[in-house]
Amino acid sequence: MDYLPIFLKLRDLPCLIVGGGEVAVRKLGLLLDAGAAVTVIAASAEAVIVELADRGLIRLRTKVFEATDSEGFRLIIAATDDRAVNAAVATAARRHGIPVNVVDCPDLCDFIFPAIIDRSPVLVAVSTGGASPVLARQLRTRIEACIPSRFGTLARLAADLRERVRQAIPEPRARRHFWERTLEGPAAELALQGRAEEAERVLLEAADAAARQERPAWGSVALVGAGPGDPDLLTLRALRLIQEADVIVYDRLVSTEILALARRDARRIYAGKERSRHSIPQDDINALLANLAAEGNRVVRLKGGDPFIFGRGGEEIETLMACGIPFQVVPGITAASGCAAYAGIPLTHRAHAHACVFVAGHLKDGTLQDLDWPQLVQPHQTVVVYMGLQGLPQICAELIRHGAPPSRPAALIQQGTTRDQKVLTATLETLPDRVADAGIKAPTLIIIGEVVALRKKLAWYRSRLETEGRSGNG
């Protein structure tokens, strides 16, 4: 190793930064985060440095650096744009045995700053030894995506309860096994959601059970929105939960690419629904989720789009709450937002649409009679119809019958956001015939309103079908 990776405790210790520019500001922020008592020496300084000095948070000396200025500090950073000055700072620091960092000059450094992932008290540092700071930042980004933002909450919870767990479980091996299970169990998940008090209660209950040599039920359910299809549109939390799940109960609209992100040994249960044909009735799905969790499984109920937008998520969590099963809901990008964006159709626009309405294209009884047609034909709004492929002719006819102009723009999007996306644009009068001629199949989304006409200017995403020239776009 060219450098020994260490973490320095700098709280309340005197540290010096020479330089007052943007680079100095960045290093100043790191030292303040570490609790250091910072002095800045610079002939001139950025406004933010001056403000911090005025507030008494740092000491600012407006002067040219001299060798004697380095005395009395525990760490020094040279951050000027003058190599001669930086070299003088390094020489003075070494004369007094003070570690020094010279920005962008590895040959003058005693230590270097890594790229940092801060989940205090958890810290992860990444370094290329000064060879490529950009590469270090890229690695940091990849690692950061794998570490939940509230990981520090989990670490603090473990620290706060460490002694109480030791007393409850005195045998070291049993205690280690307890922590291994707990840090991947419901208590950990509650902590990562920011629910620290609940996490503490669940953890202590688990410790008491372990002390009685009982294995508590570790099961939980996460209702996870898988988004409209593109795996890159998953939230970070959704991806983490999918990869941790013991069982995944998934819908028809969940893509194979997203399912492939799960563990190889995870059990997969298909619970998809198609028009007039359900693989598992909804009441049975509700009971299945509760039973799987009661067996101790980490269950992910994976739904296309968002669980709470035409996803029956509310019905499922009612059952979980009644059974006392721990659960969470992870929102996903709903089809309206994702498909419209990939089709180049803004759902709202100052000149065309001041509101957006989501409706289901078929209701429980299989008819459209309960839709508020007078409201749906209002101008200056966008109407998005989910599950409307089969009812498209009736939808367009009813809108026209209730006063919408036959020339109002309308679009149908098939398999939006995926490489097989297909977009048809027309009008209320002509869209049904265009769709019939194109042989469209579900999943689809219908968008109605003046914003559809903007697609000609704003379309940016080219799917495989469009690239091959077979999309039939209007």
Coordinates of C-alpha atoms in Angstrom, one line a residue:
M1 CA 0.0 0.0 0.0
D2 CA 1.2 3.5 -0.8
Y3 CA -1.0 4.9 2.0
L4 CA -2.2 3.5 5.3
P5 CA -6.0 4.1 5.5
I6 CA -6.8 5.5 8.9
F7 CA -9.4 7.7 10.5
L8 CA -8.2 10.7 12.5
K9 CA -10.1 12.1 15.5
L10 CA -9.9 15.9 15.1
R11 CA -12.7 17.1 17.3
D12 CA -11.7 20.4 19.0
L13 CA -8.1 20.0 17.7
P14 CA -6.5 23.0 15.9
C15 CA -6.2 22.6 12.2
L16 CA -5.0 25.0 9.5
I17 CA -6.1 25.7 6.0
V18 CA -3.9 27.9 3.8
G19 CA -5.9 29.4 0.9
G20 CA -9.3 31.0 0.6
G21 CA -10.7 29.7 -2.7
E22 CA -13.3 27.1 -3.7
V23 CA -11.0 24.2 -3.0
A24 CA -10.3 25.6 0.5
V25 CA -14.1 25.9 1.1
R26 CA -14.5 22.1 0.3
K27 CA -11.7 21.1 2.7
L28 CA -13.1 23.5 5.3
G29 CA -16.4 21.7 5.2
L30 CA -14.8 18.3 5.8
L31 CA -12.8 19.6 8.8
L32 CA -15.9 21.3 10.3
D33 CA -17.9 18.1 9.9
A34 CA -15.2 16.3 11.9
G35 CA -15.5 18.9 14.7
A36 CA -12.0 20.5 14.1
A37 CA -11.1 24.0 15.4
V38 CA -10.2 25.5 12.0
T39 CA -8.0 28.5 11.2
V40 CA -7.8 29.8 7.6
I41 CA -4.9 31.9 6.4
A42 CA -5.5 33.6 3.0
A43 CA -4.8 37.0 1.4
S44 CA -8.4 37.0 0.3
A45 CA -11.2 34.5 1.0
E46 CA -14.5 33.4 -0.5
A47 CA -17.6 35.0 1.0
V48 CA -18.6 31.7 2.7
I49 CA -15.3 31.6 4.6
V50 CA -15.8 35.2 5.7
E51 CA -19.3 34.5 6.9
L52 CA -18.2 31.5 8.9
A53 CA -15.5 33.6 10.5
D54 CA -18.1 36.4 11.3
R55 CA -20.3 33.8 13.0
G56 CA -17.4 32.6 15.1
L57 CA -17.3 29.1 13.6
I58 CA -13.7 29.5 12.3
R59 CA -10.8 31.9 12.7
L60 CA -9.8 33.8 9.6
R61 CA -6.4 35.5 9.3
T62 CA -6.2 37.7 6.2
K63 CA -2.5 37.6 5.4
V64 CA 0.2 36.0 3.3
F65 CA 1.4 32.7 4.7
E66 CA 4.7 32.6 6.6
A67 CA 6.6 29.6 7.9
T68 CA 5.9 30.5 11.6
D69 CA 2.2 30.4 10.9
S70 CA 2.3 26.6 11.0
E71 CA 3.2 26.3 14.6
G72 CA 0.7 24.8 17.1
F73 CA -1.5 22.9 14.6
R74 CA -2.3 19.2 14.5
L75 CA -3.0 19.0 10.8
I76 CA -2.5 21.4 7.8
I77 CA -4.0 21.7 4.4
A78 CA -2.4 23.8 1.6
A79 CA -5.1 24.8 -0.8
T80 CA -3.8 27.8 -2.8
D81 CA -3.3 27.9 -6.6
D82 CA 0.4 28.8 -6.1
R83 CA 2.7 25.8 -6.1
A84 CA 5.5 27.7 -4.5
V85 CA 3.3 28.8 -1.6
N86 CA 2.0 25.2 -1.2
A87 CA 5.5 23.9 -1.2
A88 CA 6.5 26.4 1.5
V89 CA 3.4 25.2 3.6
A90 CA 4.5 21.6 3.2
T91 CA 8.1 22.3 4.2
A92 CA 7.0 24.3 7.3
A93 CA 4.6 21.6 8.4
R94 CA 7.2 18.8 8.1
R95 CA 9.7 20.9 10.0
H96 CA 7.2 20.8 13.0
G97 CA 6.2 17.2 12.4
I98 CA 2.6 18.1 11.4
P99 CA 0.8 16.0 8.7
V100 CA 0.1 18.1 5.6
N101 CA -2.1 17.7 2.6
V102 CA -1.3 19.7 -0.5
V103 CA -4.3 19.8 -2.8
D104 CA -3.6 18.3 -6.3
C105 CA 0.0 17.7 -5.4
P106 CA 0.4 14.1 -4.2
D107 CA 4.2 14.4 -4.2
L108 CA 4.0 17.0 -1.5
C109 CA 1.4 15.2 0.7
D110 CA 1.8 13.3 3.9
F111 CA -1.8 12.2 3.6
I112 CA -4.6 12.4 1.0
F113 CA -8.3 12.9 1.3
P114 CA -10.4 9.9 0.1
A115 CA -13.8 10.0 -1.5
I116 CA -16.2 9.6 1.5
I117 CA -19.5 7.9 2.0
D118 CA -20.9 9.5 5.2
R119 CA -23.5 7.5 7.1
S120 CA -22.2 8.6 10.5
P121 CA -21.2 6.9 12.6
V122 CA -20.6 4.6 9.6
L123 CA -17.9 6.0 7.3
V124 CA -16.6 4.5 4.1
A125 CA -13.5 5.9 2.4
V126 CA -12.4 5.2 -1.2
S127 CA -9.0 6.2 -2.5
T128 CA -6.9 5.6 -5.6
G129 CA -3.8 6.9 -3.9
G130 CA -4.1 10.2 -5.8
A131 CA -3.8 8.3 -9.2
S132 CA -7.4 9.2 -10.3
P133 CA -9.6 11.3 -8.0
V134 CA -12.4 11.0 -10.6
L135 CA -12.3 7.2 -10.5
A136 CA -12.5 7.4 -6.7
R137 CA -15.6 9.5 -6.9
Q138 CA -17.2 7.1 -9.4
L139 CA -16.5 4.2 -7.0
R140 CA -17.9 6.2 -4.2
T141 CA -21.1 6.8 -6.1
R142 CA -21.5 3.0 -6.8
I143 CA -20.9 2.1 -3.1
E144 CA -23.1 4.9 -1.9
A145 CA -26.1 3.5 -3.9
C146 CA -25.7 0.3 -1.9
I147 CA -25.8 1.9 1.6
P148 CA -29.2 3.2 2.8
S149 CA -29.2 6.9 3.8
R150 CA -30.2 6.0 7.3
F151 CA -27.6 3.3 7.8
G152 CA -26.1 5.5 10.6
T153 CA -29.4 5.2 12.5
L154 CA -29.0 1.4 12.5
A155 CA -25.4 1.7 13.7
R156 CA -26.4 4.1 16.5
L157 CA -29.2 1.8 17.6
A158 CA -26.7 -1.2 17.8
A159 CA -24.3 0.9 19.8
D160 CA -26.9 2.2 22.2
L161 CA -28.3 -1.3 22.9
R162 CA -25.0 -3.2 22.8
E163 CA -24.7 -3.5 26.6
R164 CA -28.3 -4.4 27.1
V165 CA -28.0 -7.2 24.5
R166 CA -24.8 -8.4 26.2
Q167 CA -26.6 -8.7 29.5
A168 CA -29.5 -10.5 27.9
I169 CA -27.3 -12.9 25.9
P170 CA -24.0 -13.3 27.8
E171 CA -22.7 -16.2 25.6
P172 CA -20.5 -14.6 22.9
R173 CA -21.3 -17.0 20.0
A174 CA -25.1 -16.8 20.7
R175 CA -24.8 -13.0 20.9
R176 CA -22.9 -12.9 17.6
H177 CA -25.6 -15.0 15.9
F178 CA -28.3 -12.7 17.4
W179 CA -26.6 -9.6 15.9
E180 CA -26.2 -11.3 12.5
R181 CA -29.9 -12.0 12.3
T182 CA -31.0 -8.8 13.9
L183 CA -29.1 -6.5 11.5
E184 CA -31.0 -8.0 8.6
G185 CA -34.3 -8.4 10.4
P186 CA -37.4 -6.2 11.1
A187 CA -35.6 -4.1 13.7
A188 CA -33.0 -3.1 11.2
E189 CA -35.6 -2.4 8.5
L190 CA -37.5 -0.1 11.0
A191 CA -34.3 1.7 11.7
L192 CA -33.6 2.2 8.0
Q193 CA -37.0 3.7 7.7
G194 CA -36.2 6.2 10.5
R195 CA -38.5 4.6 13.0
A196 CA -35.9 4.3 15.7
E197 CA -38.2 3.9 18.7
E198 CA -40.1 1.0 17.1
A199 CA -36.8 -0.5 16.0
E200 CA -35.5 -0.4 19.6
R201 CA -38.6 -2.1 20.9
V202 CA -38.5 -4.9 18.3
L203 CA -34.8 -5.4 18.9
L204 CA -35.1 -5.7 22.7
E205 CA -38.1 -8.1 22.3
A206 CA -35.9 -10.2 20.0
A207 CA -33.1 -10.2 22.5
D208 CA -35.4 -11.4 25.3
A209 CA -36.7 -14.2 23.0
A210 CA -33.1 -15.2 22.2
A211 CA -32.3 -15.2 26.0
R212 CA -35.2 -17.7 26.4
Q213 CA -33.7 -19.6 23.5
E214 CA -36.7 -18.9 21.4
R215 CA -36.4 -17.8 17.8
P216 CA -38.7 -14.9 17.2
A217 CA -40.7 -14.5 14.0
W218 CA -38.5 -12.3 11.8
G219 CA -41.0 -11.9 9.0
S220 CA -42.1 -8.7 7.4
V221 CA -43.7 -7.5 4.2
A222 CA -42.7 -4.7 1.9
L223 CA -45.1 -3.5 -0.8
V224 CA -42.7 -2.3 -3.4
G225 CA -43.5 -0.3 -6.6
A226 CA -41.5 -1.8 -9.5
G227 CA -42.1 1.2 -11.7
P228 CA -43.3 1.1 -15.3
G229 CA -40.8 -1.4 -16.6
D230 CA -37.3 0.0 -17.0
P231 CA -35.2 -1.5 -14.1
D232 CA -33.1 1.7 -13.9
L233 CA -36.3 3.5 -12.6
L234 CA -36.4 1.4 -9.4
T235 CA -35.8 3.4 -6.2
L236 CA -32.7 2.5 -4.2
R237 CA -34.8 1.1 -1.4
A238 CA -36.8 -1.0 -3.8
L239 CA -33.6 -2.5 -5.2
R240 CA -32.3 -3.3 -1.8
L241 CA -35.5 -5.0 -0.6
I242 CA -35.8 -7.0 -3.8
Q243 CA -32.2 -8.3 -3.3
E244 CA -32.8 -9.1 0.4
A245 CA -36.2 -10.8 0.0
D246 CA -36.8 -14.5 0.9
V247 CA -40.1 -14.5 -1.1
I248 CA -41.3 -12.3 -3.9
V249 CA -45.0 -12.2 -4.8
Y250 CA -45.1 -10.4 -8.1
D251 CA -47.7 -9.1 -10.6
R252 CA -48.0 -9.6 -14.4
L253 CA -46.6 -6.1 -15.1
V254 CA -43.3 -6.7 -13.3
S255 CA -40.6 -7.2 -16.0
T256 CA -38.3 -10.2 -16.1
E257 CA -35.3 -7.8 -15.9
I258 CA -36.5 -6.6 -12.5
L259 CA -37.2 -10.1 -11.2
A260 CA -33.7 -11.1 -12.2
L261 CA -32.4 -8.7 -9.6
A262 CA -33.6 -11.0 -6.8
R263 CA -31.5 -13.6 -5.0
R264 CA -31.2 -16.8 -6.9
D265 CA -32.6 -18.8 -3.9
A266 CA -35.5 -16.4 -3.4
R267 CA -38.9 -18.0 -3.8
R268 CA -41.0 -16.4 -6.6
I269 CA -44.8 -16.5 -6.5
Y270 CA -46.8 -15.2 -9.5
A271 CA -50.0 -13.4 -8.5
G272 CA -50.7 -11.6 -11.7
K273 CA -54.1 -10.4 -12.9
E274 CA -55.4 -10.2 -16.4
R275 CA -58.8 -9.0 -17.5
S276 CA -61.4 -11.5 -16.2
R277 CA -58.7 -14.0 -15.1
H278 CA -56.8 -13.8 -11.8
S279 CA -54.1 -16.4 -11.0
I280 CA -54.8 -15.8 -7.2
P281 CA -57.9 -14.0 -6.0
Q282 CA -57.1 -10.8 -4.1
D283 CA -58.4 -12.0 -0.7
D284 CA -56.1 -15.0 -1.1
I285 CA -53.1 -12.8 -1.9
N286 CA -53.8 -10.8 1.2
A287 CA -53.8 -13.9 3.3
L288 CA -50.7 -15.3 1.5
L289 CA -48.6 -12.3 2.4
A290 CA -49.6 -12.5 6.0
N291 CA -48.9 -16.2 6.2
L292 CA -45.5 -16.0 4.5
A293 CA -44.4 -13.3 6.9
A294 CA -45.7 -15.2 9.9
E295 CA -43.4 -18.1 8.8
G296 CA -40.5 -15.7 9.3
N297 CA -39.9 -14.7 5.6
R298 CA -38.9 -11.3 4.4
V299 CA -41.6 -10.9 1.8
V300 CA -41.6 -8.4 -1.1
R301 CA -45.0 -7.8 -2.7
L302 CA -43.8 -6.5 -6.1
K303 CA -46.2 -4.4 -8.1
G304 CA -45.9 -2.7 -11.4
G305 CA -45.9 1.1 -11.1
D306 CA -46.9 2.3 -7.6
P307 CA -48.6 0.1 -5.0
F308 CA -51.1 2.8 -4.1
I309 CA -52.2 3.8 -7.7
F310 CA -54.6 1.2 -9.0
G311 CA -52.4 -1.4 -7.2
R312 CA -54.7 -2.6 -4.4
G313 CA -51.9 -1.8 -1.9
G314 CA -54.4 -0.4 0.5
E315 CA -56.4 -3.7 0.7
E316 CA -53.2 -5.7 1.3
I317 CA -51.9 -3.6 4.1
E318 CA -55.3 -3.6 5.8
T319 CA -54.9 -7.4 6.2
L320 CA -51.3 -7.0 7.4
M321 CA -52.3 -4.5 10.0
A322 CA -55.1 -6.7 11.2
C323 CA -52.6 -9.6 11.6
G324 CA -49.9 -7.5 13.3
I325 CA -47.4 -8.1 10.5
P326 CA -44.6 -5.5 10.2
F327 CA -44.8 -3.9 6.8
Q328 CA -43.6 -0.9 4.8
V329 CA -44.7 0.7 1.5
V330 CA -42.1 1.7 -1.1
P331 CA -43.5 4.0 -3.7
G332 CA -42.7 3.5 -7.4
I333 CA -42.8 5.6 -10.5
T334 CA -46.4 5.2 -11.6
A335 CA -47.1 4.3 -15.3
A336 CA -48.6 7.7 -16.0
S337 CA -45.4 9.5 -15.0
G338 CA -42.9 7.0 -16.4
C339 CA -44.6 6.2 -19.7
A340 CA -45.6 9.8 -20.5
A341 CA -42.0 10.9 -19.8
Y342 CA -40.5 8.2 -22.1
A343 CA -43.1 9.1 -24.8
G344 CA -42.2 12.8 -24.7
I345 CA -45.6 13.8 -23.4
P346 CA -45.6 16.2 -20.4
L347 CA -48.7 15.5 -18.2
T348 CA -49.0 19.2 -17.4
H349 CA -47.9 22.3 -19.3
R350 CA -48.5 26.0 -18.7
A351 CA -50.0 26.5 -22.1
H352 CA -52.0 23.3 -22.4
A353 CA -52.9 21.5 -19.1
H354 CA -53.3 22.8 -15.6
A355 CA -54.5 19.5 -14.1
C356 CA -54.0 15.8 -14.6
V357 CA -56.6 13.1 -13.8
F358 CA -55.9 9.4 -13.4
V359 CA -58.8 6.9 -14.0
A360 CA -59.2 3.2 -14.4
G361 CA -60.4 1.9 -17.8
H362 CA -62.5 -0.8 -16.2
L363 CA -64.2 -1.0 -12.9
K364 CA -65.1 -3.9 -10.6
D365 CA -68.2 -4.7 -12.6
G366 CA -66.3 -4.5 -15.9
T367 CA -68.2 -1.4 -17.1
L368 CA -67.3 2.2 -17.4
Q369 CA -70.7 3.6 -16.3
D370 CA -69.4 5.1 -13.0
L371 CA -66.8 7.4 -14.7
D372 CA -67.4 11.1 -14.3
W373 CA -67.6 11.9 -18.0
P374 CA -68.5 15.6 -17.6
Q375 CA -65.4 16.1 -15.5
L376 CA -63.2 14.1 -17.9
V377 CA -64.1 16.3 -20.9
Q378 CA -63.1 19.5 -19.3
P379 CA -60.5 21.5 -21.3
H380 CA -57.0 22.4 -20.1
Q381 CA -56.4 19.1 -18.4
T382 CA -54.8 15.7 -19.1
V383 CA -56.7 12.5 -18.7
V384 CA -54.6 9.3 -18.1
V385 CA -56.5 6.0 -18.4
Y386 CA -55.0 2.9 -16.9
M387 CA -56.1 -0.6 -18.1
G388 CA -58.2 1.0 -20.9
L389 CA -57.2 -1.1 -23.9
Q390 CA -60.3 -3.2 -24.1
G391 CA -62.6 -0.3 -23.4
L392 CA -60.8 2.2 -25.7
P393 CA -63.6 2.5 -28.3
Q394 CA -66.2 3.1 -25.6
I395 CA -64.0 5.6 -23.7
C396 CA -63.4 7.7 -26.8
A397 CA -67.1 7.6 -27.8
E398 CA -68.3 8.6 -24.4
L399 CA -65.9 11.5 -24.2
I400 CA -67.0 12.8 -27.5
R401 CA -70.7 12.2 -26.5
H402 CA -70.2 14.3 -23.4
G403 CA -68.7 17.2 -25.3
A404 CA -65.0 16.6 -26.0
P405 CA -64.0 17.6 -29.5
P406 CA -63.4 14.6 -31.7
S407 CA -60.1 16.3 -32.7
R408 CA -58.7 16.3 -29.1
P409 CA -55.2 14.6 -29.2
A410 CA -54.9 11.2 -27.7
A411 CA -52.1 8.6 -27.4
L412 CA -51.7 5.0 -26.5
I413 CA -48.4 3.7 -25.1
Q414 CA -47.6 0.0 -25.1
Q415 CA -44.9 -1.4 -22.8
G416 CA -43.8 2.1 -21.9
T417 CA -40.2 2.8 -20.7
T418 CA -39.0 -0.6 -22.1
R419 CA -37.0 -1.4 -25.1
D420 CA -40.3 -2.6 -26.7
Q421 CA -42.1 0.7 -26.1
K422 CA -44.6 1.6 -28.9
V423 CA -46.5 4.9 -29.1
L424 CA -49.5 5.6 -31.2
T425 CA -50.8 9.2 -31.4
A426 CA -54.1 10.2 -33.0
T427 CA -57.3 11.9 -31.9
L428 CA -60.3 10.7 -29.9
E429 CA -62.1 10.0 -33.2
T430 CA -59.3 8.1 -34.9
L431 CA -57.3 6.4 -32.1
P432 CA -59.5 3.3 -31.7
D433 CA -59.1 2.4 -35.4
R434 CA -55.3 3.0 -35.3
V435 CA -55.0 0.8 -32.3
A436 CA -57.1 -2.0 -33.8
D437 CA -54.9 -1.9 -37.0
A438 CA -51.7 -2.0 -35.0
G439 CA -52.5 -5.2 -33.1
I440 CA -51.7 -3.6 -29.7
K441 CA -51.6 -5.8 -26.6
A442 CA -51.5 -5.0 -22.9
P443 CA -49.9 -3.5 -20.9
T444 CA -50.9 -0.1 -22.3
L445 CA -51.6 3.4 -21.1
I446 CA -53.9 6.0 -22.7
I447 CA -53.2 9.8 -22.5
I448 CA -55.8 12.3 -23.7
G449 CA -55.3 16.0 -23.9
E450 CA -53.6 18.8 -25.8
V451 CA -50.2 17.8 -24.3
V452 CA -50.2 14.8 -26.6
A453 CA -49.5 17.2 -29.5
L454 CA -46.2 18.1 -27.9
R455 CA -44.8 14.7 -28.6
K456 CA -43.7 15.7 -32.1
K457 CA -41.3 18.2 -30.5
L458 CA -40.4 16.5 -27.3
A459 CA -40.0 12.8 -28.1
W460 CA -36.5 11.8 -26.9
Y461 CA -36.6 8.1 -26.2
R462 CA -36.2 5.7 -29.1
S463 CA -37.2 2.1 -28.3
R464 CA -36.2 -1.0 -30.2
L465 CA -39.4 -0.9 -32.2
E466 CA -39.0 2.7 -33.1
T467 CA -35.3 2.2 -34.0
E468 CA -36.4 -0.7 -36.3
G469 CA -39.0 1.6 -37.9
R470 CA -42.0 -0.5 -36.9
S471 CA -43.7 1.7 -34.3
G472 CA -46.3 3.4 -36.5
N473 CA -46.0 6.6 -34.5
G474 CA -48.2 9.5 -35.4

